[in-house]
XYZ file of C-alpha atoms in Angstrom:
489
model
C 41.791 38.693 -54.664
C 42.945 37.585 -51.322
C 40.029 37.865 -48.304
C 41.340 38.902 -44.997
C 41.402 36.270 -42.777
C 39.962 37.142 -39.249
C 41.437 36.163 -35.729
C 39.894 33.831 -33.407
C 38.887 36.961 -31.282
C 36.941 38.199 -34.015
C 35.178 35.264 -35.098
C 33.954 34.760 -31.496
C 32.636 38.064 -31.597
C 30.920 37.809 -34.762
C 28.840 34.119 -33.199
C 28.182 35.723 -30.339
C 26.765 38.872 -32.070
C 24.993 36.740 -33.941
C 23.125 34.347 -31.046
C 22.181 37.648 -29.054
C 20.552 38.838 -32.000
C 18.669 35.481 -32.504
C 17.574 35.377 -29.077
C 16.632 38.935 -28.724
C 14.503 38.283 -32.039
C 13.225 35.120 -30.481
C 12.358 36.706 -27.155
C 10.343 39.370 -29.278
C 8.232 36.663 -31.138
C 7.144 34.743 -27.704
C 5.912 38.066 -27.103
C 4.496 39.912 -29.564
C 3.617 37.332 -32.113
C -0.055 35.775 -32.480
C -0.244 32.445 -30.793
C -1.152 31.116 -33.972
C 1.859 32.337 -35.949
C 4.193 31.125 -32.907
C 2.938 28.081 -32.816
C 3.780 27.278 -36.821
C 7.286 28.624 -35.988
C 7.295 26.432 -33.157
C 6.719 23.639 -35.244
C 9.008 24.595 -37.930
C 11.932 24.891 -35.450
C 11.302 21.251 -33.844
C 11.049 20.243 -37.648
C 14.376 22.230 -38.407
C 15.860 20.324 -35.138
C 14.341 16.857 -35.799
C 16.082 17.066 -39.681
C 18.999 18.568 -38.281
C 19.553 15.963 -35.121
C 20.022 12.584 -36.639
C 19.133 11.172 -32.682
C 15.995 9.454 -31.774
C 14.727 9.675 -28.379
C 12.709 7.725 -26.302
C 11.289 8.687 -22.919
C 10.100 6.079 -20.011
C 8.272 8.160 -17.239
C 8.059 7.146 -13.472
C 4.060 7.517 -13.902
C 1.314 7.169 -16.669
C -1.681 8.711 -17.044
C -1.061 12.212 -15.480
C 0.468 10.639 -12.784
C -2.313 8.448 -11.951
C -0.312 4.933 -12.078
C 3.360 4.280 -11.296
C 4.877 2.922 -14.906
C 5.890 -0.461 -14.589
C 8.320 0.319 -17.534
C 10.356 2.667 -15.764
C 11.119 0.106 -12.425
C 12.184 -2.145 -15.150
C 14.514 -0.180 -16.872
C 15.546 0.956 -13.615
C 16.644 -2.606 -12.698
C 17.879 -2.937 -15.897
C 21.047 -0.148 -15.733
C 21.473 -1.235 -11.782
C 23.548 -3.525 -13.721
C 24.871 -1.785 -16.875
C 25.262 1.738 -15.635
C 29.298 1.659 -14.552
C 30.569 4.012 -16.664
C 28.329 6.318 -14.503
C 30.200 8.974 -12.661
C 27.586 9.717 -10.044
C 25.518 6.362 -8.826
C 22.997 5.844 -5.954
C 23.037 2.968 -3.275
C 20.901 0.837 -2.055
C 20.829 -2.306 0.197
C 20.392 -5.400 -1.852
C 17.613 -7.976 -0.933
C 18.708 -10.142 2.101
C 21.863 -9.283 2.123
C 23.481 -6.082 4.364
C 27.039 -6.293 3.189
C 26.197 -5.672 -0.702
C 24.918 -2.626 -2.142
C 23.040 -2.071 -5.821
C 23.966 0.873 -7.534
C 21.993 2.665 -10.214
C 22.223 5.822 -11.892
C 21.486 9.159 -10.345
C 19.082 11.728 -11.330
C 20.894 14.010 -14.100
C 23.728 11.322 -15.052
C 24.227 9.723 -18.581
C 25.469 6.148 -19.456
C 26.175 4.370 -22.081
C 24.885 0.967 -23.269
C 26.398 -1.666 -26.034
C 23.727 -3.836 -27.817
C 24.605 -5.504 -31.155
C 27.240 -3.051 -31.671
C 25.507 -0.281 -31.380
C 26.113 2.538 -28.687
C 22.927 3.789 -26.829
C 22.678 6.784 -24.399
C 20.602 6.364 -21.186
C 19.721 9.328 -19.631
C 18.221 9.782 -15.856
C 16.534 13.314 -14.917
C 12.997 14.313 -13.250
C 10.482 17.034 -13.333
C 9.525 18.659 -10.285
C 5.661 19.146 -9.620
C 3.984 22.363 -8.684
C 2.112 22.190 -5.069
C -1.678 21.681 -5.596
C -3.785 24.487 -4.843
C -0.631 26.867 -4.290
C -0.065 25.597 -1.481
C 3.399 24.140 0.725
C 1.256 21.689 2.870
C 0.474 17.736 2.718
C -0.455 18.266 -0.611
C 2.728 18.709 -2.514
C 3.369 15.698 -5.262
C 6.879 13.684 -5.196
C 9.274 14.594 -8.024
C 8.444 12.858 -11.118
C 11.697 10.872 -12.793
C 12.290 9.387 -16.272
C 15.181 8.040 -18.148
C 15.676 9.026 -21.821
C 16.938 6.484 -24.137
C 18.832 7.978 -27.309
C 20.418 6.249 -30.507
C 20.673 7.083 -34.222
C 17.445 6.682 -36.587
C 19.227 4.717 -38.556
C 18.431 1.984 -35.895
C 15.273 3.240 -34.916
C 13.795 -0.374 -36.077
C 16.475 -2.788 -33.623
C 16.510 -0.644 -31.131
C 12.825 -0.470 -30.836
C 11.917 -3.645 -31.256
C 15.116 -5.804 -30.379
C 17.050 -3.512 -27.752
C 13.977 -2.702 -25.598
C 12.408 -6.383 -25.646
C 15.973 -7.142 -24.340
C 15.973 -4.200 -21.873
C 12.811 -5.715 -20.632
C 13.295 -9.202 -20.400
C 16.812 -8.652 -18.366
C 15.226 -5.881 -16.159
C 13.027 -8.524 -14.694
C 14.972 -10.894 -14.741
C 17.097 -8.682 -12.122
C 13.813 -7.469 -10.420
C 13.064 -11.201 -9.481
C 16.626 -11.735 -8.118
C 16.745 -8.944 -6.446
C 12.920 -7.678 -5.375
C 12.331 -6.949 -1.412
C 8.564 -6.941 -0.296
C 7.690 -3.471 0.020
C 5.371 -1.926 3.703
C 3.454 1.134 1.702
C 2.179 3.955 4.113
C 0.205 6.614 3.303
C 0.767 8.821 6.521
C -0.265 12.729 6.491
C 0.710 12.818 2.533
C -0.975 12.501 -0.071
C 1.026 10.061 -1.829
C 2.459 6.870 -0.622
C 6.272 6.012 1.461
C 7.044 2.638 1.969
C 10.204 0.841 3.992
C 11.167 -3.113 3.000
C 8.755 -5.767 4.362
C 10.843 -7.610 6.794
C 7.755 -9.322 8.921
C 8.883 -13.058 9.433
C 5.039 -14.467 10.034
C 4.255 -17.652 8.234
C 0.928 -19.898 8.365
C 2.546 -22.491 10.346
C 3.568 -20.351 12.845
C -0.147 -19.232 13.520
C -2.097 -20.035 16.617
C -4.798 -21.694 14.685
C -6.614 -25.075 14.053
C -4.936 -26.841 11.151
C -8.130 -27.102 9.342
C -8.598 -23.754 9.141
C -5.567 -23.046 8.362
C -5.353 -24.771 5.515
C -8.946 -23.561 4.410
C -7.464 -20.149 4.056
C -4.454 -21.008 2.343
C -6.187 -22.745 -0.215
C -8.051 -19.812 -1.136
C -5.575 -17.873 -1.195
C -3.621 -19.810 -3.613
C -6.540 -20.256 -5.979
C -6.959 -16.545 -6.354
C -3.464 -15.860 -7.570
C -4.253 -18.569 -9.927
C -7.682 -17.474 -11.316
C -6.794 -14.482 -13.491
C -8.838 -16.087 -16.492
C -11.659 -17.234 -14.412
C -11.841 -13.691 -13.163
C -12.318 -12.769 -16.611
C -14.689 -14.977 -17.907
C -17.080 -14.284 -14.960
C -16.109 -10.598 -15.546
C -15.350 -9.479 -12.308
C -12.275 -7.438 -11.319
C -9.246 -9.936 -10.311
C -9.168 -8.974 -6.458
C -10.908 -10.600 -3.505
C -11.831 -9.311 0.116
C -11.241 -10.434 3.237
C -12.984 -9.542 6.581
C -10.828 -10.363 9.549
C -12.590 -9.979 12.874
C -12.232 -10.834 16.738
C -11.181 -9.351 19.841
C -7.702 -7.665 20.441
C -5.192 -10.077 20.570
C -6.336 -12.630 18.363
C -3.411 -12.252 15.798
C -5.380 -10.067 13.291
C -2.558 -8.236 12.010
C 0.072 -11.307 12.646
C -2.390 -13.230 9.742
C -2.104 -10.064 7.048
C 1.690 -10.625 7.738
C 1.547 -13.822 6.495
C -0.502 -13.562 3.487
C 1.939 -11.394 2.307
C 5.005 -14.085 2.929
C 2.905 -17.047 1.258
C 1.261 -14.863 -1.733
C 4.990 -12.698 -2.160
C 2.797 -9.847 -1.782
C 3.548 -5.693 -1.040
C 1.320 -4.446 1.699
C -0.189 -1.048 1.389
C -1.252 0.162 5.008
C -3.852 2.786 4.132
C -4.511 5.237 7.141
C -8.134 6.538 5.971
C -8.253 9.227 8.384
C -5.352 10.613 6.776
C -6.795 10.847 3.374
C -8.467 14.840 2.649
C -11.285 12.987 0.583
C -12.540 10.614 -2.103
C -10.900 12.051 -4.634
C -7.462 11.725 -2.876
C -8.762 8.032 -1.782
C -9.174 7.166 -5.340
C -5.523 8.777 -6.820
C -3.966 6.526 -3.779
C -5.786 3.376 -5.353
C -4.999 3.962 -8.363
C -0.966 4.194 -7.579
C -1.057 1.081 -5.869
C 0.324 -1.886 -8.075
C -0.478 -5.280 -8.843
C 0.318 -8.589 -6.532
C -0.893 -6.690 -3.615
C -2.580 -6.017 -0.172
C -4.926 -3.007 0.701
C -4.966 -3.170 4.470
C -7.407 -0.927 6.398
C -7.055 -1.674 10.005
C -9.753 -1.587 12.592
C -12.007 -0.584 10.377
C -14.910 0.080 12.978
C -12.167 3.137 14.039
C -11.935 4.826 11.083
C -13.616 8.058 10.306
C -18.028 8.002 10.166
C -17.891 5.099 8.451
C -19.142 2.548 10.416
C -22.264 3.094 12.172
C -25.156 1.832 10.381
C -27.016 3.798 8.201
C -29.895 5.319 9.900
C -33.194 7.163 8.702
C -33.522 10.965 9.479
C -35.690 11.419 12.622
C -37.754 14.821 13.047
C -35.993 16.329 16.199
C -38.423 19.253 18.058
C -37.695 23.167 17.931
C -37.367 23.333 21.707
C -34.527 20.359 21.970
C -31.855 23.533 22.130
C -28.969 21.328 23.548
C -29.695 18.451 21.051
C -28.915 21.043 18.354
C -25.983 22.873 20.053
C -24.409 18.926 20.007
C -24.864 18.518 16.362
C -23.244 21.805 15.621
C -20.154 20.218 17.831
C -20.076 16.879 15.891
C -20.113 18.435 12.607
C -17.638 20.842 13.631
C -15.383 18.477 15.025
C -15.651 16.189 11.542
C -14.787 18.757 9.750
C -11.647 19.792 11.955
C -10.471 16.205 11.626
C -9.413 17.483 7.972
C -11.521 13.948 5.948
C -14.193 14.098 4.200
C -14.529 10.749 3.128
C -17.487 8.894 2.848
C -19.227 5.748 2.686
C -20.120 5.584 -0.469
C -16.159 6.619 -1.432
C -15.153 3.558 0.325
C -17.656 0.894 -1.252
C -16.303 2.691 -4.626
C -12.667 1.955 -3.681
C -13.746 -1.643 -2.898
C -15.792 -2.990 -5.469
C -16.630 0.290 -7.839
C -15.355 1.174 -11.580
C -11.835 2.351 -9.878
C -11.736 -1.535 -8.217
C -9.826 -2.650 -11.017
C -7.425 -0.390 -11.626
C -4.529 -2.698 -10.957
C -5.405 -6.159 -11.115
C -4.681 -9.064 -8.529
C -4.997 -7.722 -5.136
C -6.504 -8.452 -1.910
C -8.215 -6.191 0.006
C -8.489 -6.647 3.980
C -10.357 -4.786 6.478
C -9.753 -6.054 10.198
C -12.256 -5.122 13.241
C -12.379 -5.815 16.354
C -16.705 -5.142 16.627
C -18.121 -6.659 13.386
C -21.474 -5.957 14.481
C -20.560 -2.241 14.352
C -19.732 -2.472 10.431
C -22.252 -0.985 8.190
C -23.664 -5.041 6.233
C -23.553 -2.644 3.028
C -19.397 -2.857 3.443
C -19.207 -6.385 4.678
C -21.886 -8.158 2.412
C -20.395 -10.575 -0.042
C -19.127 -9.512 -3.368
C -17.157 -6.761 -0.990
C -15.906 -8.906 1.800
C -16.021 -12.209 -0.063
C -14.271 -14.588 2.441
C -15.389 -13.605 6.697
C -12.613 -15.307 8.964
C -12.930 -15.137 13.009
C -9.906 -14.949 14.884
C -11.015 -15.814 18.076
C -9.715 -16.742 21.610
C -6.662 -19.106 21.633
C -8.145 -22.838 21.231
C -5.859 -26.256 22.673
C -4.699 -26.627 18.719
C -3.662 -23.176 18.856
C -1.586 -23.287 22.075
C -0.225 -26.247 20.769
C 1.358 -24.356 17.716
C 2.478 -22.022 20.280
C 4.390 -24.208 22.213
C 6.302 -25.621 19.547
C 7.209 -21.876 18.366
C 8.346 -21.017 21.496
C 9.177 -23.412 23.971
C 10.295 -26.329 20.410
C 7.997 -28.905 22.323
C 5.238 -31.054 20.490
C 4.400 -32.829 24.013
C 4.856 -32.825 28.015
C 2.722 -33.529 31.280
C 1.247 -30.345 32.043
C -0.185 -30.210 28.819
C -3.271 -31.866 29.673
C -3.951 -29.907 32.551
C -3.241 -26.624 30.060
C -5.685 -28.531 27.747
C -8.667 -29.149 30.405
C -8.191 -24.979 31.559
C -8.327 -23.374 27.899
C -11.505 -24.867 27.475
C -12.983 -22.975 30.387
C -11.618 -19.937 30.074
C -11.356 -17.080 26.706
C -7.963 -15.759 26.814
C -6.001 -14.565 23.720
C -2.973 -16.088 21.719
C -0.956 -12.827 22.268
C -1.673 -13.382 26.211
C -0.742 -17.195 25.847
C 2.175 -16.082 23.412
C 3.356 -13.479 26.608
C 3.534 -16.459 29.489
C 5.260 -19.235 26.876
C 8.136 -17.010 26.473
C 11.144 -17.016 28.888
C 11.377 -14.207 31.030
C 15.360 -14.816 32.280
C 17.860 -17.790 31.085
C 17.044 -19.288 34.467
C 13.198 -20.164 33.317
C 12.681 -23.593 31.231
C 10.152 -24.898 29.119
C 8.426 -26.073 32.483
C 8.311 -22.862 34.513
C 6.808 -21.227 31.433
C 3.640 -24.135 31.190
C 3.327 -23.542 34.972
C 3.085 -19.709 34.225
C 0.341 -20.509 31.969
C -1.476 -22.840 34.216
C -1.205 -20.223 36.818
C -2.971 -17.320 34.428
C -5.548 -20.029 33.418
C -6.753 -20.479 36.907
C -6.893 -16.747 38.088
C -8.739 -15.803 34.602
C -10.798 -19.247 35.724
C -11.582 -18.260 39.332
C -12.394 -14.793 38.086
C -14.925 -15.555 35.630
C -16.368 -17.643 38.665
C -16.729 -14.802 41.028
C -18.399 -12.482 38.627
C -20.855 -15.143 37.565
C -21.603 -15.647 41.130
C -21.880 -11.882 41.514
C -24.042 -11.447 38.603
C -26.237 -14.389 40.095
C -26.682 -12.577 43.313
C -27.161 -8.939 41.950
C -30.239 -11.106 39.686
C -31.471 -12.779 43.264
C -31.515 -9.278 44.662
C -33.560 -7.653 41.808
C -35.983 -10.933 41.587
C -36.722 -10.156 45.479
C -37.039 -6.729 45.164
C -39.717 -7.442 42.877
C -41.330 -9.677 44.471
C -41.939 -7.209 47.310
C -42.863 -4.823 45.570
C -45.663 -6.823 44.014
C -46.456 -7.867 47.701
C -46.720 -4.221 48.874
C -48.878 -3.571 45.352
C -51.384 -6.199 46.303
C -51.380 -4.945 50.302
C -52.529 -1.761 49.497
């Protein structure tokens, strides 16, 4: 007996028949079924697939712990197919470390490439997951996309690739991160998550205003944190260390940050705390920062209530109406500023149970009022290492005038030497009359500049001694007469 044989037409008809009917059967268990029922179908299917599929697959998320942590894995592996993802139709660019006229490429989101190892073909496999908006909302608090890559491969190498193919993946991915890493300047804006640009500041340690000595004070310390990892641990303390930096504007504050980060090869992470909602969003922004570090929070004494001192509750009376009516304002205004972040937030985000989320970091506060800061966030243990930046010293003009006039000596310099110890005036301000205003001006004009600004900031600080000394002559007088007229009577 000869069967009919069907045309193509036919046969199409029949599969598609037969998937509408599976999916309309489907549809009707998602539906109607118990959850317990669908949920041992559910696991027969993916047991069906898994038998079926002879692939393995292995996912590498952007983030780890529901998004808590940025996955080191992931930058890795991203690093990793910069190099080995050519047979890539669709690639990404971006500029390569110190160098404008080369571009790395990597894969783009939804793109596929393949990898050799060992003789064995590999599929890599770049996608993300978008995040719903917190609290339904469209505002600051929307979350950035979340990527992965997806590794696949045949289970019959499920043991090389695992343990041979991924060490390798590893090993060469940072191998290409060192070559090609740029320091990165982390912001955390009006978002709830952080942006960041490359770090391109060019201060160093020799090119500070400062007194060799204490130059080389801090850079010692500095360099024995990043090697004390397993005395951290012994002592059991969290591997990070504060630093207070304090003085008044102008004493190169943020120019000495700049430079840690050169030496120590550090990222910077700029936090704006009067951008952050509260302490819980304060502690999710700690917690995605990453290792070899700096937490910078930047005048300090100007951020949010945070740095009054702490001061016991006074009874206020009934009648003080307009007393009240100014409390009402304050609160209202702090709670129009959007942050509700407190103290105690903050001394948890320096030295707390979160502290240690990330290992080897700094953490620097700058202020330009020390005596304003709360001693509970400055004491030691918090602040560990208290530097002064203070008004611009001979040694420190010195260093100036080798950075920008290139000379280690001349004959004004004494002069320049006798004024700067009369006077307080800045580095930034010294900095300001070194450098050439026109092509016309030399080293010279630019001492005599200085000179010039040392003896009108000199002459200054004369008159308003002498005019503090008189208004005191006055008062003492003035007293005196009155005592006279007290003992007339």
């Amino acid at each position: 007996m000869i069967l009919p044989v069907k045309s193509m037409p036919e046969t199409w008809s029949a599969v598609g028949s037969t998937l509408v009917t599976f999916i309309f059967f489907w549809n009707m268990i998602q539906r109607y079924c118990p959850p317990e029922i669908r949920h041992y179908l559910e696991k027969c299917t993916a047991r069906l697939s898994g038998f079926l599929n002879p692939n393995i697959q292995v996912s590498i998320h952007e983030y780890t712990g529901n998004h808590l942590r940025p996955h080191e894995a992931y930058s890795i592996v991203n690093a990793y197919l910069s190099l080995n993802s050519f047979n890539a139709k669709r690639l990404k660019a971006e500029m390569a470390k110190e160098n404008d006229n080369k571009l790395m490429l990597s894969m783009d989101e939804y793109e596929e490439t393949t990898d050799v190892f060992n003789g064995v073909q590999v599929t890599w496999t770049a996608g993300k997951v978008s995040t719903p908006p917190r609290n339904g909302g469209f505002s600051h608090y929307l979350e950035p996309e979340r990527r992965f890559y997806k590794l696949k491969f045949h289970k019959c190498y499920k043991k090389m690739m695992t343990e041979e193919y991924l060490e390798h993946v590893i090993r060469k991915g940072r191998e290409i991160q060192a070559r090609n890493r740029q320091r990165k300047l982390y912001t955390n804006g009006h978002s709830s998550y952080w942006s960041h640009i490359v770090f391109e500041h060019p201060a160093k340690f020799a090119t500070l205003a400062m007194a060799p000595e204490k130059k080389e004070e801090i850079v010692d310390d500095l360099l024995t944190f990043t090697k004390s990892k397993d005395y951290y641990a012994r002592i059991g303390k969290a591997w990070k260390r504060g630093y207070l930096l304090y003085g008044p504007p102008g004493t190169g504050k943020s120019t000495m940050i700049a430079a840690m980060a050169n030496l120590l090869d550090y990222d910077v992470y700029d936090l704006e705390l009067t951008s952050v909602k509260d302490n819980t969003e304060l502690r999710k922004l700690l917690t995605e920062t990453t290792t070899k570090s700096i937490i910078v929070i930047e005048d300090i004494d100007c951020s949010l209530d945070l740095t009054g001192q702490r001061k016991k509750k006074e009874e206020k009376p009934a009648e003080e109406k307009p007393e009240k009516v100014e409390k009402k304002s304050s609160r209202k205004e702090k709670e129009e500023s959007g942050s509700k972040v407190t103290l105690s937030g903050l001394l948890n985000f320096i030295d707390g149970l979160w502290s240690a989320c990330a290992g080897e970091r700094l953490i620097v506060f700058t202020t330009n009022y020390v005596d304003k800061l709360d001693p509970a966030l400055t004491r030691r243990g918090r602040m560990d290492k208290h530097i002064e930046l203070s008004y611009c010293k001979y040694e420190g003009f010195k260093v100036l005038a080798k950075n920008y006039l290139e000379l280690d000596g001349h004959p004004l310099f004494q002069s320049i030497e006798e004024l700067i110890l009369e006077v307080e005036i800045t580095p930034a301000d010294v900095a300001e009359n070194l450098m050439p205003k026109s092509a016309k001006e030399g080293p010279e004009q630019c001492l005599q500049n200085l000179i010039c600004v040392l003896k009108e900031t000199k002459n200054r600080k004369c008159r308003e001694d002498k005019d503090a000394e008189n208004n005191d002559d006055g008062e003492t007088i003035e007293d005196a007469a009155a005592v006279i007229d007290t003992h007339a009577m």
